[in-house]
PDB file of C-alpha atoms in Angstrom:
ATOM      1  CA  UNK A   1     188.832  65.724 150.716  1.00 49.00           C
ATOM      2  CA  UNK A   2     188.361  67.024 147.016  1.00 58.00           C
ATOM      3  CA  UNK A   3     191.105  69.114 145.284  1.00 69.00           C
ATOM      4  CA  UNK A   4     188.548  70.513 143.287  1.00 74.00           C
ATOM      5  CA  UNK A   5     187.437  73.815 144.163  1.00 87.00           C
ATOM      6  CA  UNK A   6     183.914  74.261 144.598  1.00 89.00           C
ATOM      7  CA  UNK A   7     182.490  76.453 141.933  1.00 93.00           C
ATOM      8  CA  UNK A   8     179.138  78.444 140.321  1.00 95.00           C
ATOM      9  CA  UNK A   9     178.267  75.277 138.418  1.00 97.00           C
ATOM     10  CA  UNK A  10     178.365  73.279 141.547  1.00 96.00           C
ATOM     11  CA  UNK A  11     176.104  75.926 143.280  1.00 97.00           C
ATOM     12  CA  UNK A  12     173.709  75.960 140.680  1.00 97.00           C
ATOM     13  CA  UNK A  13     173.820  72.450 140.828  1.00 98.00           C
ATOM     14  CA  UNK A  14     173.323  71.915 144.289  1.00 97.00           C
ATOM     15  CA  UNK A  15     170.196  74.526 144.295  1.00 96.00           C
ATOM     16  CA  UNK A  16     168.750  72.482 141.736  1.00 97.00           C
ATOM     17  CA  UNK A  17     169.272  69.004 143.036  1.00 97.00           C
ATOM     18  CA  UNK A  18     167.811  70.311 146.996  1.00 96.00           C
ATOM     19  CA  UNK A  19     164.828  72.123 144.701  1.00 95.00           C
ATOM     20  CA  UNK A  20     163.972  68.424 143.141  1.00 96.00           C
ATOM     21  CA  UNK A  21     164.262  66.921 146.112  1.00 97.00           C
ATOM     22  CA  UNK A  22     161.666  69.131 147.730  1.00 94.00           C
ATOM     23  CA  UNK A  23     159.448  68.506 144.802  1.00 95.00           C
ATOM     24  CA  UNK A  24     159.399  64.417 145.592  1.00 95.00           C
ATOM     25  CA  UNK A  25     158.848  65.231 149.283  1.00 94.00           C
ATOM     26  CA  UNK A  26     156.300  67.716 149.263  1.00 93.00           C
ATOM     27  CA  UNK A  27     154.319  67.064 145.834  1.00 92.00           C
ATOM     28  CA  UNK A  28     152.009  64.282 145.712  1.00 93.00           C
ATOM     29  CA  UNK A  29     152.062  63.928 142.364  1.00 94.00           C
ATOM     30  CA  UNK A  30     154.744  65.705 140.389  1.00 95.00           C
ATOM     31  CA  UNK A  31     155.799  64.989 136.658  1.00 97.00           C
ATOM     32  CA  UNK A  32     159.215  66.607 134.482  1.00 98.00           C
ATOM     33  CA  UNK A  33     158.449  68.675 131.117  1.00 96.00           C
ATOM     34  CA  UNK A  34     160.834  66.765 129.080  1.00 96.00           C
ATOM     35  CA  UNK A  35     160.998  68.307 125.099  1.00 93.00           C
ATOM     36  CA  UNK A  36     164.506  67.244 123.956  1.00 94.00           C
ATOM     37  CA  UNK A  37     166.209  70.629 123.983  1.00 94.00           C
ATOM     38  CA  UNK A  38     169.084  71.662 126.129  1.00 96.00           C
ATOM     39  CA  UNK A  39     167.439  72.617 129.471  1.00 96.00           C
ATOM     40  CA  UNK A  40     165.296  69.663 130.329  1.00 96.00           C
ATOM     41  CA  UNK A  41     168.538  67.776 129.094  1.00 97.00           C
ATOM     42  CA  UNK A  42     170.070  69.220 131.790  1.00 98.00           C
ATOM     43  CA  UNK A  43     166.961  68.879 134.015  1.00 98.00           C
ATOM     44  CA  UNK A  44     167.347  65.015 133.435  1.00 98.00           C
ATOM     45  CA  UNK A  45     171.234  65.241 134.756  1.00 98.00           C
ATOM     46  CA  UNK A  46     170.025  66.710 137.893  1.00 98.00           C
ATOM     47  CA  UNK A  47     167.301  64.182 138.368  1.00 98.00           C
ATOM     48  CA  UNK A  48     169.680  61.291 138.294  1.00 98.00           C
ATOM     49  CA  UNK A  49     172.236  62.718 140.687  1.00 98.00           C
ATOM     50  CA  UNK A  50     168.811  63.332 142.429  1.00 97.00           C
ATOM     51  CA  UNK A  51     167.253  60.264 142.850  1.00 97.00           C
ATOM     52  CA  UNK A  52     170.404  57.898 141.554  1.00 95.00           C
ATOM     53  CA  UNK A  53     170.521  54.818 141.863  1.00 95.00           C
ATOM     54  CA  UNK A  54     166.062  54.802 142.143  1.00 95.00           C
ATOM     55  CA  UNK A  55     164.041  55.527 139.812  1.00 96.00           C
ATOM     56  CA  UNK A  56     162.798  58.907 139.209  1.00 97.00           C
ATOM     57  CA  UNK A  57     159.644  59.826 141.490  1.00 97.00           C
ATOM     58  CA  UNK A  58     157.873  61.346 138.942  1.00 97.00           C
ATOM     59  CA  UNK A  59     157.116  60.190 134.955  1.00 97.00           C
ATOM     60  CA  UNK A  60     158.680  62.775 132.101  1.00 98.00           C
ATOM     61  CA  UNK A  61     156.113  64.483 130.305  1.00 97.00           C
ATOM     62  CA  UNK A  62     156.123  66.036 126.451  1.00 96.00           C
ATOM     63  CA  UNK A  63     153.739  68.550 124.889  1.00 93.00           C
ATOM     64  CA  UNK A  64     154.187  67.550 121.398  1.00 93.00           C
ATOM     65  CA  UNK A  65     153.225  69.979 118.617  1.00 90.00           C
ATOM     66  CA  UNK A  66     153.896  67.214 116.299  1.00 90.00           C
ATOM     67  CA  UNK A  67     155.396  70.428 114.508  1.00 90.00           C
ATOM     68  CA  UNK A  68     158.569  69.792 116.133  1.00 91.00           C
ATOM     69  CA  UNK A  69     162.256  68.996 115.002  1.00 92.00           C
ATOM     70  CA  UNK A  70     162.343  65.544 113.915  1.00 93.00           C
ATOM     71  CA  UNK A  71     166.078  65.429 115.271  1.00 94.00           C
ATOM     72  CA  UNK A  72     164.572  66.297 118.596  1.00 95.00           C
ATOM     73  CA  UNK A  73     161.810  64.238 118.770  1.00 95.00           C
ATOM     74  CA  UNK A  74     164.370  60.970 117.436  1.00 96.00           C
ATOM     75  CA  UNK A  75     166.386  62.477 120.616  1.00 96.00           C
ATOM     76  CA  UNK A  76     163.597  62.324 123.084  1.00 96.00           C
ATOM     77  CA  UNK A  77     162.981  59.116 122.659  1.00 97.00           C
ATOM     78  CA  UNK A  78     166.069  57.902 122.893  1.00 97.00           C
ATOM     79  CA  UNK A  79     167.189  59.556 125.891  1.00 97.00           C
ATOM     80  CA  UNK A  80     164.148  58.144 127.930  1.00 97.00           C
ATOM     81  CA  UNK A  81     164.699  54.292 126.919  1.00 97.00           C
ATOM     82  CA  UNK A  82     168.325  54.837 127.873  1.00 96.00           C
ATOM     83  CA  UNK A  83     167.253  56.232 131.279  1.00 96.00           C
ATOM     84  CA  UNK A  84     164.521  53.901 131.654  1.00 96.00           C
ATOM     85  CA  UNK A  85     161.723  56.420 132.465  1.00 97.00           C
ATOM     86  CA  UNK A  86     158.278  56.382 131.793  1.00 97.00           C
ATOM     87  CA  UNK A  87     157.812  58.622 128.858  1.00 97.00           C
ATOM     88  CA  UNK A  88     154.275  60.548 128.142  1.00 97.00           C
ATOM     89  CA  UNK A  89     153.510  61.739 124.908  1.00 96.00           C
ATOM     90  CA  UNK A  90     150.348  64.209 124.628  1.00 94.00           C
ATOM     91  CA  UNK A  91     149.938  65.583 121.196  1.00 92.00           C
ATOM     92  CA  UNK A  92     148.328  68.732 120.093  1.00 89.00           C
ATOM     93  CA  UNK A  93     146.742  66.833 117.224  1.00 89.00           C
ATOM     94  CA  UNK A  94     144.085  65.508 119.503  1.00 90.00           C
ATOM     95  CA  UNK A  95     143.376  68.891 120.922  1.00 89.00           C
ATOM     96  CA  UNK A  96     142.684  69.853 117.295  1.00 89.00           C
ATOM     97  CA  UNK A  97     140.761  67.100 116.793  1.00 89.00           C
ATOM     98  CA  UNK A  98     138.386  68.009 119.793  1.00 89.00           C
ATOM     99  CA  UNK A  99     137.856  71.042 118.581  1.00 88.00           C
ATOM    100  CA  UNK A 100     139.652  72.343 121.638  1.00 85.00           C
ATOM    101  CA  UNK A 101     142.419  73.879 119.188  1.00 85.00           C
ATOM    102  CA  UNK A 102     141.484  75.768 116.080  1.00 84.00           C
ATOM    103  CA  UNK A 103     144.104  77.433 113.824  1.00 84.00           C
ATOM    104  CA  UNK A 104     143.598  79.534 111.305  1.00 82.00           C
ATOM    105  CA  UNK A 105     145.900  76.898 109.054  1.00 79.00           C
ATOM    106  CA  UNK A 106     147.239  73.794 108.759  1.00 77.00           C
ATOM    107  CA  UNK A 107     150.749  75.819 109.294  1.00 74.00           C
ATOM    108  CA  UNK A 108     150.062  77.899 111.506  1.00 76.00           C
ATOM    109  CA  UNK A 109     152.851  78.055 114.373  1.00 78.00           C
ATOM    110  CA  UNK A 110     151.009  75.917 117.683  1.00 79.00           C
ATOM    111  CA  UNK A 111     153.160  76.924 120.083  1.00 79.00           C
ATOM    112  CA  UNK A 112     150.966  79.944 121.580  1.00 78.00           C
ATOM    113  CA  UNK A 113     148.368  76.638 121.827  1.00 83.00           C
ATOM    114  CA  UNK A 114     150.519  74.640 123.836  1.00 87.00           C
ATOM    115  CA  UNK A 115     148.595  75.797 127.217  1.00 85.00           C
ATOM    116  CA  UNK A 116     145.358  74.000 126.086  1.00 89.00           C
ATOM    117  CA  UNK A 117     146.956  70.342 125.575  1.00 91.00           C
ATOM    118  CA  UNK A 118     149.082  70.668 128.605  1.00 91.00           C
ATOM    119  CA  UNK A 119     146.495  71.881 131.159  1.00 90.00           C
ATOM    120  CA  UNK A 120     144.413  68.580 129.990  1.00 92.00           C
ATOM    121  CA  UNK A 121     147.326  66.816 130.660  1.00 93.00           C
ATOM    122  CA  UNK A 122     147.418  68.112 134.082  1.00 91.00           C
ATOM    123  CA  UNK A 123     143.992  67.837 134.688  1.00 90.00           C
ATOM    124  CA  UNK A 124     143.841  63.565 133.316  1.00 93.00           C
ATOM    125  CA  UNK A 125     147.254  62.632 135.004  1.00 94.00           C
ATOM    126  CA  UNK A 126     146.255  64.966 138.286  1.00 92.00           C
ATOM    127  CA  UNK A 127     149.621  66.411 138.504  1.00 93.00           C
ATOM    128  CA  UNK A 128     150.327  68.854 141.214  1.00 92.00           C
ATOM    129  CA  UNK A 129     153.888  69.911 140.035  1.00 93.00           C
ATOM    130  CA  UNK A 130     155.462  70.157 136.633  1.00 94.00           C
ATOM    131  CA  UNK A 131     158.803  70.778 136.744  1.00 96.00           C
ATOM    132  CA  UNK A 132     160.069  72.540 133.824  1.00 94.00           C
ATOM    133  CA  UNK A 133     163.568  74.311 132.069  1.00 92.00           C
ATOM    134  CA  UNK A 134     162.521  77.592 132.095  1.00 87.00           C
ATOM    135  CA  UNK A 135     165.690  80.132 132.983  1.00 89.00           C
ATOM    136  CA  UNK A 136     164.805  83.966 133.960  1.00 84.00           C
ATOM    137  CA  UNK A 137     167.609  84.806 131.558  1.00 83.00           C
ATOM    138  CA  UNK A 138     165.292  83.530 128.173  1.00 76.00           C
ATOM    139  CA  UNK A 139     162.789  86.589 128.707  1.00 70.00           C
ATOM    140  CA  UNK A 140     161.084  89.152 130.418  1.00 67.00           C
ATOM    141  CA  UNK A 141     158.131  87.198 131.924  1.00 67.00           C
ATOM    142  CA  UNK A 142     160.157  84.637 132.915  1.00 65.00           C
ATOM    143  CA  UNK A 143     161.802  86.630 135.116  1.00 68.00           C
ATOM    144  CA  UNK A 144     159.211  87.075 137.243  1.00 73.00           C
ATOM    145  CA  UNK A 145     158.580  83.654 137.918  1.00 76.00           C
ATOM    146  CA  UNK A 146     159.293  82.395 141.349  1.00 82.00           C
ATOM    147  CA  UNK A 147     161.075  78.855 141.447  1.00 83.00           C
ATOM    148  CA  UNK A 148     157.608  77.413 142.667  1.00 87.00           C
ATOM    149  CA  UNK A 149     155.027  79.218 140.493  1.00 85.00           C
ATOM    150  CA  UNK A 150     151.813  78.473 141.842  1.00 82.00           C
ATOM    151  CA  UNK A 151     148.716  78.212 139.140  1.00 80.00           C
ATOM    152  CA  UNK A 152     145.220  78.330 139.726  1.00 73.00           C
ATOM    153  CA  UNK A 153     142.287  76.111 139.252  1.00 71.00           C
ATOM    154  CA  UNK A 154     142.152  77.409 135.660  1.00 66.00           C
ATOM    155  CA  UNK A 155     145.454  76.775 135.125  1.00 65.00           C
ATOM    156  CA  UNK A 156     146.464  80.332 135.004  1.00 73.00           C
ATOM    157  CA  UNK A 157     149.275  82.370 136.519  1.00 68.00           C
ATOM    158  CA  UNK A 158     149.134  86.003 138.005  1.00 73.00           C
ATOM    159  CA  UNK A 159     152.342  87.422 138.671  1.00 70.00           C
ATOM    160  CA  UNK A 160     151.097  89.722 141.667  1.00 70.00           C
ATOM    161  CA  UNK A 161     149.912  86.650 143.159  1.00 73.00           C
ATOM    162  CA  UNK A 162     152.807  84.691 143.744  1.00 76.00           C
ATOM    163  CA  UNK A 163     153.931  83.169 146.914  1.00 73.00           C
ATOM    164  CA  UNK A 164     157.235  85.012 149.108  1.00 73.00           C
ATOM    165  CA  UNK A 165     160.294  82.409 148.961  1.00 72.00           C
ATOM    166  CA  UNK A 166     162.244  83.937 151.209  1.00 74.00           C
ATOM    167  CA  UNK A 167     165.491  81.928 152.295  1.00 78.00           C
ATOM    168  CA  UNK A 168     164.329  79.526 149.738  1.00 78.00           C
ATOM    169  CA  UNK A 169     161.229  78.477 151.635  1.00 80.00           C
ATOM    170  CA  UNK A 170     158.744  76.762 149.476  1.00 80.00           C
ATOM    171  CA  UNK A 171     155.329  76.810 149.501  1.00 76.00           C
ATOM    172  CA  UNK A 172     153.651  73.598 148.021  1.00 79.00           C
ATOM    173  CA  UNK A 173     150.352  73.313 149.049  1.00 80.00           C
ATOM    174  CA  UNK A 174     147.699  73.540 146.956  1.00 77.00           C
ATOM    175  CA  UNK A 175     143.914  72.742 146.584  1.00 76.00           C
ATOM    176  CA  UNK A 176     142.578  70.263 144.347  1.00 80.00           C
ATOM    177  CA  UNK A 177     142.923  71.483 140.867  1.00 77.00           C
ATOM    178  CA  UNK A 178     145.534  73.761 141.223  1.00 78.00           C
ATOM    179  CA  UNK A 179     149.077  72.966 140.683  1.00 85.00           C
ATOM    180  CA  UNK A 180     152.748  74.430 140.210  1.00 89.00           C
ATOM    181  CA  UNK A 181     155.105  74.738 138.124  1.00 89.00           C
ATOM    182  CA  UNK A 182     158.645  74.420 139.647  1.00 93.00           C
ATOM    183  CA  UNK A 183     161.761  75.696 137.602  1.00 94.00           C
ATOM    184  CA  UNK A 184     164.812  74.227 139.225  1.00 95.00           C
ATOM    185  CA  UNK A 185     167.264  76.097 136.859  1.00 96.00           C
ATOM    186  CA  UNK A 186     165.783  79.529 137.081  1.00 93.00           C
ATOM    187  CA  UNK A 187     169.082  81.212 138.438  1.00 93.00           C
ATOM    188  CA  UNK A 188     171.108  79.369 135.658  1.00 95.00           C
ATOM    189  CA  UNK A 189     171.373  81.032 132.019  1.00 94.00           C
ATOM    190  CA  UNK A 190     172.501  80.125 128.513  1.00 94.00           C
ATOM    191  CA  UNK A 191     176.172  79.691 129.211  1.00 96.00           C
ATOM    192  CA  UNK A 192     175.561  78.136 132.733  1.00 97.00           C
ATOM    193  CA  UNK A 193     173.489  75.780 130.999  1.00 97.00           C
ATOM    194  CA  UNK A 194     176.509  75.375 128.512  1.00 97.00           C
ATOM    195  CA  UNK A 195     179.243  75.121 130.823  1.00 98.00           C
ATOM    196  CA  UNK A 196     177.181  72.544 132.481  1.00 98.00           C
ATOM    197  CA  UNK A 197     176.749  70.256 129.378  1.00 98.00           C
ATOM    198  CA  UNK A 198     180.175  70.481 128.378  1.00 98.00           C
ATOM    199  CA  UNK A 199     181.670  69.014 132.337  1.00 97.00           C
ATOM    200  CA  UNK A 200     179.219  66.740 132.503  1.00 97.00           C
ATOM    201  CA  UNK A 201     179.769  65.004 129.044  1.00 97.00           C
ATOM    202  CA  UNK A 202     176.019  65.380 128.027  1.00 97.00           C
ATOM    203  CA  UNK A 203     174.703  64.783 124.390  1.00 97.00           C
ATOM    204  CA  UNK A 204     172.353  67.455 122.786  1.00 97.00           C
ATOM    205  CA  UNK A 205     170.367  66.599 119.416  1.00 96.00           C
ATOM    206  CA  UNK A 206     172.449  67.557 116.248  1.00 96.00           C
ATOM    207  CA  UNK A 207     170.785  70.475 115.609  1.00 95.00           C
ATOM    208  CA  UNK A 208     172.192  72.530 118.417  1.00 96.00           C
ATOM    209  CA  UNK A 209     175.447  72.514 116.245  1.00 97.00           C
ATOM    210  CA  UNK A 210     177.043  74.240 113.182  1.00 96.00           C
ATOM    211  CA  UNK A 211     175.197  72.446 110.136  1.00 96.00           C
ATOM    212  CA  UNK A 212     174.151  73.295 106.534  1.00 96.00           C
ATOM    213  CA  UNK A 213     170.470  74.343 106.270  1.00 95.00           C
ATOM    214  CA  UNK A 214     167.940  75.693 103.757  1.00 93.00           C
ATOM    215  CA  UNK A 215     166.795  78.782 105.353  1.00 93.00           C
ATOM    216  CA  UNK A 216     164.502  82.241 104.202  1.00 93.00           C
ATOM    217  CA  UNK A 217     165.346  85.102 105.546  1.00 91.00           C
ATOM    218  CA  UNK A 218     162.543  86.792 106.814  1.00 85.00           C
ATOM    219  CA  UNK A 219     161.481  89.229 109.149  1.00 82.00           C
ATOM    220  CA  UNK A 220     165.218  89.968 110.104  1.00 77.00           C
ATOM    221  CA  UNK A 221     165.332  86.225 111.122  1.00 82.00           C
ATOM    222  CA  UNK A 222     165.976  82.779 109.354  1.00 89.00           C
ATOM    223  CA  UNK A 223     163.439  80.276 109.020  1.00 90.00           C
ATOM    224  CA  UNK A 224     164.138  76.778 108.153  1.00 91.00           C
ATOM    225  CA  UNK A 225     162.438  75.904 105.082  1.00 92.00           C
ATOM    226  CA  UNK A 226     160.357  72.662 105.679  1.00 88.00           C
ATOM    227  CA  UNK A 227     156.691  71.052 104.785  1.00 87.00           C
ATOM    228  CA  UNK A 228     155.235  73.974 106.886  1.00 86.00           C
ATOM    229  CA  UNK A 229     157.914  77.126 105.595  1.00 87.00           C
ATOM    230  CA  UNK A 230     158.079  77.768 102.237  1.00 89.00           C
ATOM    231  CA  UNK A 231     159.329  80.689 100.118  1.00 89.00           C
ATOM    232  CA  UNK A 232     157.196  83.404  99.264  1.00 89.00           C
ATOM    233  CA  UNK A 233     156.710  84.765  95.749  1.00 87.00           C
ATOM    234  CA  UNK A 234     159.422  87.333  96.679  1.00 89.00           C
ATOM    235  CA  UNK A 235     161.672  85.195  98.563  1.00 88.00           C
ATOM    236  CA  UNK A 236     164.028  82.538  97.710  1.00 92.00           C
ATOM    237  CA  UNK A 237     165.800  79.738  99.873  1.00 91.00           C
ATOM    238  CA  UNK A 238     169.642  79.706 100.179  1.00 93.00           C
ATOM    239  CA  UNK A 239     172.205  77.224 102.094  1.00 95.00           C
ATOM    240  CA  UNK A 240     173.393  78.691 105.293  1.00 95.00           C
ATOM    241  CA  UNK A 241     175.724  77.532 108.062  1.00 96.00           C
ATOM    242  CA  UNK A 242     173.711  77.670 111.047  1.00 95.00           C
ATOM    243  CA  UNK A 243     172.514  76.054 114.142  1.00 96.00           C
ATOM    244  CA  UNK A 244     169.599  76.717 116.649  1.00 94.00           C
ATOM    245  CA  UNK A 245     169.765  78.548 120.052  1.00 93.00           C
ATOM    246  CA  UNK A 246     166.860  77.154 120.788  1.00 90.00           C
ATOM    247  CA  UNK A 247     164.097  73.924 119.844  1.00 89.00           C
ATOM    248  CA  UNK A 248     160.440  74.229 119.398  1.00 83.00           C
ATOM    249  CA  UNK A 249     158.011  74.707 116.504  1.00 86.00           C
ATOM    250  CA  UNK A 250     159.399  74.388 113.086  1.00 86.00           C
ATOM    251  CA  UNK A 251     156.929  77.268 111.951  1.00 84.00           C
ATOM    252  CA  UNK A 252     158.637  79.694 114.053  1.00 83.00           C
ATOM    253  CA  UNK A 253     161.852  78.900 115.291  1.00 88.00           C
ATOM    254  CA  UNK A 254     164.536  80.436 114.347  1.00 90.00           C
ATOM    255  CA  UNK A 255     168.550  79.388 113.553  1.00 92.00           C
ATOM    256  CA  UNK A 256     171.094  81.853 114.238  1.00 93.00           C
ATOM    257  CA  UNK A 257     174.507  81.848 111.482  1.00 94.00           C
ATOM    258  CA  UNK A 258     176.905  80.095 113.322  1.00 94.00           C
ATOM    259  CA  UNK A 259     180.347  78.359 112.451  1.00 95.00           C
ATOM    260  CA  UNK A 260     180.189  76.581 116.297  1.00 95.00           C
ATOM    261  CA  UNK A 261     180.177  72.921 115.343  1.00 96.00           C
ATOM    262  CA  UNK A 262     181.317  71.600 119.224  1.00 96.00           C
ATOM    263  CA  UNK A 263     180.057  72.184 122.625  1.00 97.00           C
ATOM    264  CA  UNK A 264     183.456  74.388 123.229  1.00 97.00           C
ATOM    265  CA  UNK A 265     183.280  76.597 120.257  1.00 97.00           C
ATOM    266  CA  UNK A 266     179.361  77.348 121.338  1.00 96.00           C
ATOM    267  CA  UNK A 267     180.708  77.969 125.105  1.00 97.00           C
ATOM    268  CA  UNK A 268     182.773  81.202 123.346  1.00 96.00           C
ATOM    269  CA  UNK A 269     179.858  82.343 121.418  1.00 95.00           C
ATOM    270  CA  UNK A 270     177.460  82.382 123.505  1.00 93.00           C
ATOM    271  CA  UNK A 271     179.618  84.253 125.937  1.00 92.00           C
ATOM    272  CA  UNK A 272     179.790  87.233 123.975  1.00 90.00           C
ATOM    273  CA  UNK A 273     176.447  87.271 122.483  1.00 83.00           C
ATOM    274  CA  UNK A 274     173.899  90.201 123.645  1.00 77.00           C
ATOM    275  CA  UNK A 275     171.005  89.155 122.283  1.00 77.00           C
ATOM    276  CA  UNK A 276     168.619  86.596 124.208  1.00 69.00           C
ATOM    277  CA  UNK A 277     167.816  83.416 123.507  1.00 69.00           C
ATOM    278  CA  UNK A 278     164.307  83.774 122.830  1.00 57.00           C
ATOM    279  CA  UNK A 279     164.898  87.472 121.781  1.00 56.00           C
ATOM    280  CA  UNK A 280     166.663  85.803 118.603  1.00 55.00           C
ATOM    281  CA  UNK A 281     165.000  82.581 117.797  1.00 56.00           C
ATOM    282  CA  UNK A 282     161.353  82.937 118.353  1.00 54.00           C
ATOM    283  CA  UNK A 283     159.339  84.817 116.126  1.00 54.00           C
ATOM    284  CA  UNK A 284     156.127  84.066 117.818  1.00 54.00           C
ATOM    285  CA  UNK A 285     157.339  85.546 121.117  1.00 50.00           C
ATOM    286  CA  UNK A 286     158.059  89.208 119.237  1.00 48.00           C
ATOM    287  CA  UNK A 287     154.242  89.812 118.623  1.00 48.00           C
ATOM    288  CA  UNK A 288     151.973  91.168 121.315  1.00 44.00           C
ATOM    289  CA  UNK A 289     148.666  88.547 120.640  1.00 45.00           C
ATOM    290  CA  UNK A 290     151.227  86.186 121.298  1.00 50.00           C
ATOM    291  CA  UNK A 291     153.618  87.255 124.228  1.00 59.00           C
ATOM    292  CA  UNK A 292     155.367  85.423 126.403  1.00 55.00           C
ATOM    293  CA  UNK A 293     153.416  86.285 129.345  1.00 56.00           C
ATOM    294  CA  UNK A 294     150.037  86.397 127.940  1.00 60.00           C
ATOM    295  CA  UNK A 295     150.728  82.846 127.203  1.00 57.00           C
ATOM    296  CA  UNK A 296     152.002  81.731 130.673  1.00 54.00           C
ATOM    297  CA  UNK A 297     148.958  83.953 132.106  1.00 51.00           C
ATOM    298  CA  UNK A 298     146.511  81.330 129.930  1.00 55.00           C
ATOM    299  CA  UNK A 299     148.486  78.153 131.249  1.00 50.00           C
ATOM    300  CA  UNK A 300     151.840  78.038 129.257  1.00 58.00           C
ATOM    301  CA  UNK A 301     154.846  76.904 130.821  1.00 57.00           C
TER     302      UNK A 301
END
């Protein structure tokens, strides 16, 4: 008998694992939206205590901006040769190149254009589950996904037509060309996902630490200056000790000032922060043409 006691983590962990498992037996064809960042890092823990010592039943999938963090992207690689998982790589570019993407620059942030290259994903890999890191603590809409968010034919989701999961029944059928997205960490947030990290000895690209970065303060956030941010006539770039919250499109995602260079120190910050994830570190989420849940209504994740 274990002189451990059981605690929240090993709740949430359990949920997660039985949610997963429910996913291989009831989903034909199910795949795992892995990006890099923290939560499908975690995701990727609970597949292996999952499915341990098999394979995983389903391939890991990445919608790649090819706007992303290179740290991230050096990450995600890495992390799926060490597991040994079959790794697929859509890119935005050829959605562009289709004409099935049009921006209105070649720096324009792509993340509100996500939806298009992942529902043809869907649609040429026939997935009927995609199981994703998305926490109800990040943002409003999320939290009114259920765990198993059913989409229709189009890809779309309606949040007044979402399927009861009471006593954590889950309903997986679906017709052909529909799917659902299933989000085994919904009931987890930031510092769960934290506290998780930090007992189970999991690394996390570089970036998710304390570093020195040229950033422009803009908008009452900091953007990282890069090959798509640069300083406008009446700004100027300036060295700041940061780190990110958060990993997505270089256009629009934000650092936070931050002095947390280890998983520990980050543990106490983010315990006593009050602002949300998103809420601080996307800019594209804080304008209404490009909401959070107009996006997920169009296919998003």
């Amino acid at each position: 008998m274990s002189n451990h006691p059981f605690t929240h983590l090993d709740a949430l962990e359990s949920e997660a694992i039985h949610i997963m498992r429910e996913v291989a037996a009831e989903c034909a064809n199910p795949a795992l939206l892995f990006s890099g960042g923290k939560d499908s890092i975690v995701l990727l823990r609970l597949a292996e205590k999952a499915f341990r010592p098999g394979r995983f039943p389903f391939p890991l999938v990445h919608i790649d901006t090819e706007h992303n963090f290179p740290e991230v992207i050096e990450f995600r690689d890495r992390r799926a040769k060490q597991l040994g998982e079959r790794l697929i790589v859509s890119s935005m570019e050829d959605s562009i190149k289709k004409g099935k993407v049009v921006l209105r620059s070649p720096t324009q942030s792509r993340n509100a254009f996500q939806s298009v290259t992942l529902l043809d994903t869907i649609a040429e890999y026939e997935f009927d589950a995609c199981i994703g890191g998305a926490r109800r603590d990040e943002e409003k809409a999320r939290a009114k996904e259920r765990i198993f968010s059913f989409r229709d034919e189009f890809g779309q989701w309606d949040p007044k037509n979402q399927r009861p999961e009471l006593w954590d029944i889950y309903n997986t059928r679906t017709h052909p060309g529909e799917n659902i997205r299933v989000f085994p960490i919904s009931n987890w947030t930031e510092l769960d996902v934290w506290e998780y990290i930090d007992r189970e000895q999991l690394e996390v690209p570089k970036i998710y630490f304390a570093h020195l970065r040229d950033v422009i303060r803009r908008d009452a956030g900091l953007l990282p200056v890069s090959h798509l941010v640069q300083p406008r006539e009446e700004e100027r770039a300036e060295k700041v000790m940061v780190r990110f919250r958060t990993v997505g499109d270089m256009s629009c995602t934000c650092p936070v000032e931050s002095a947390a260079a280890c998983v520990e120190e980050i543990i106490a910050e983010t315990a006593i922060t009050r602002i949300t994830e998103r809420g601080a570190t996307r800019m594209d989420d804080q304008t209404s043409d490009a909401s959070m849940e107009l996006r997920k209504k169009e296919g998003y994740f």
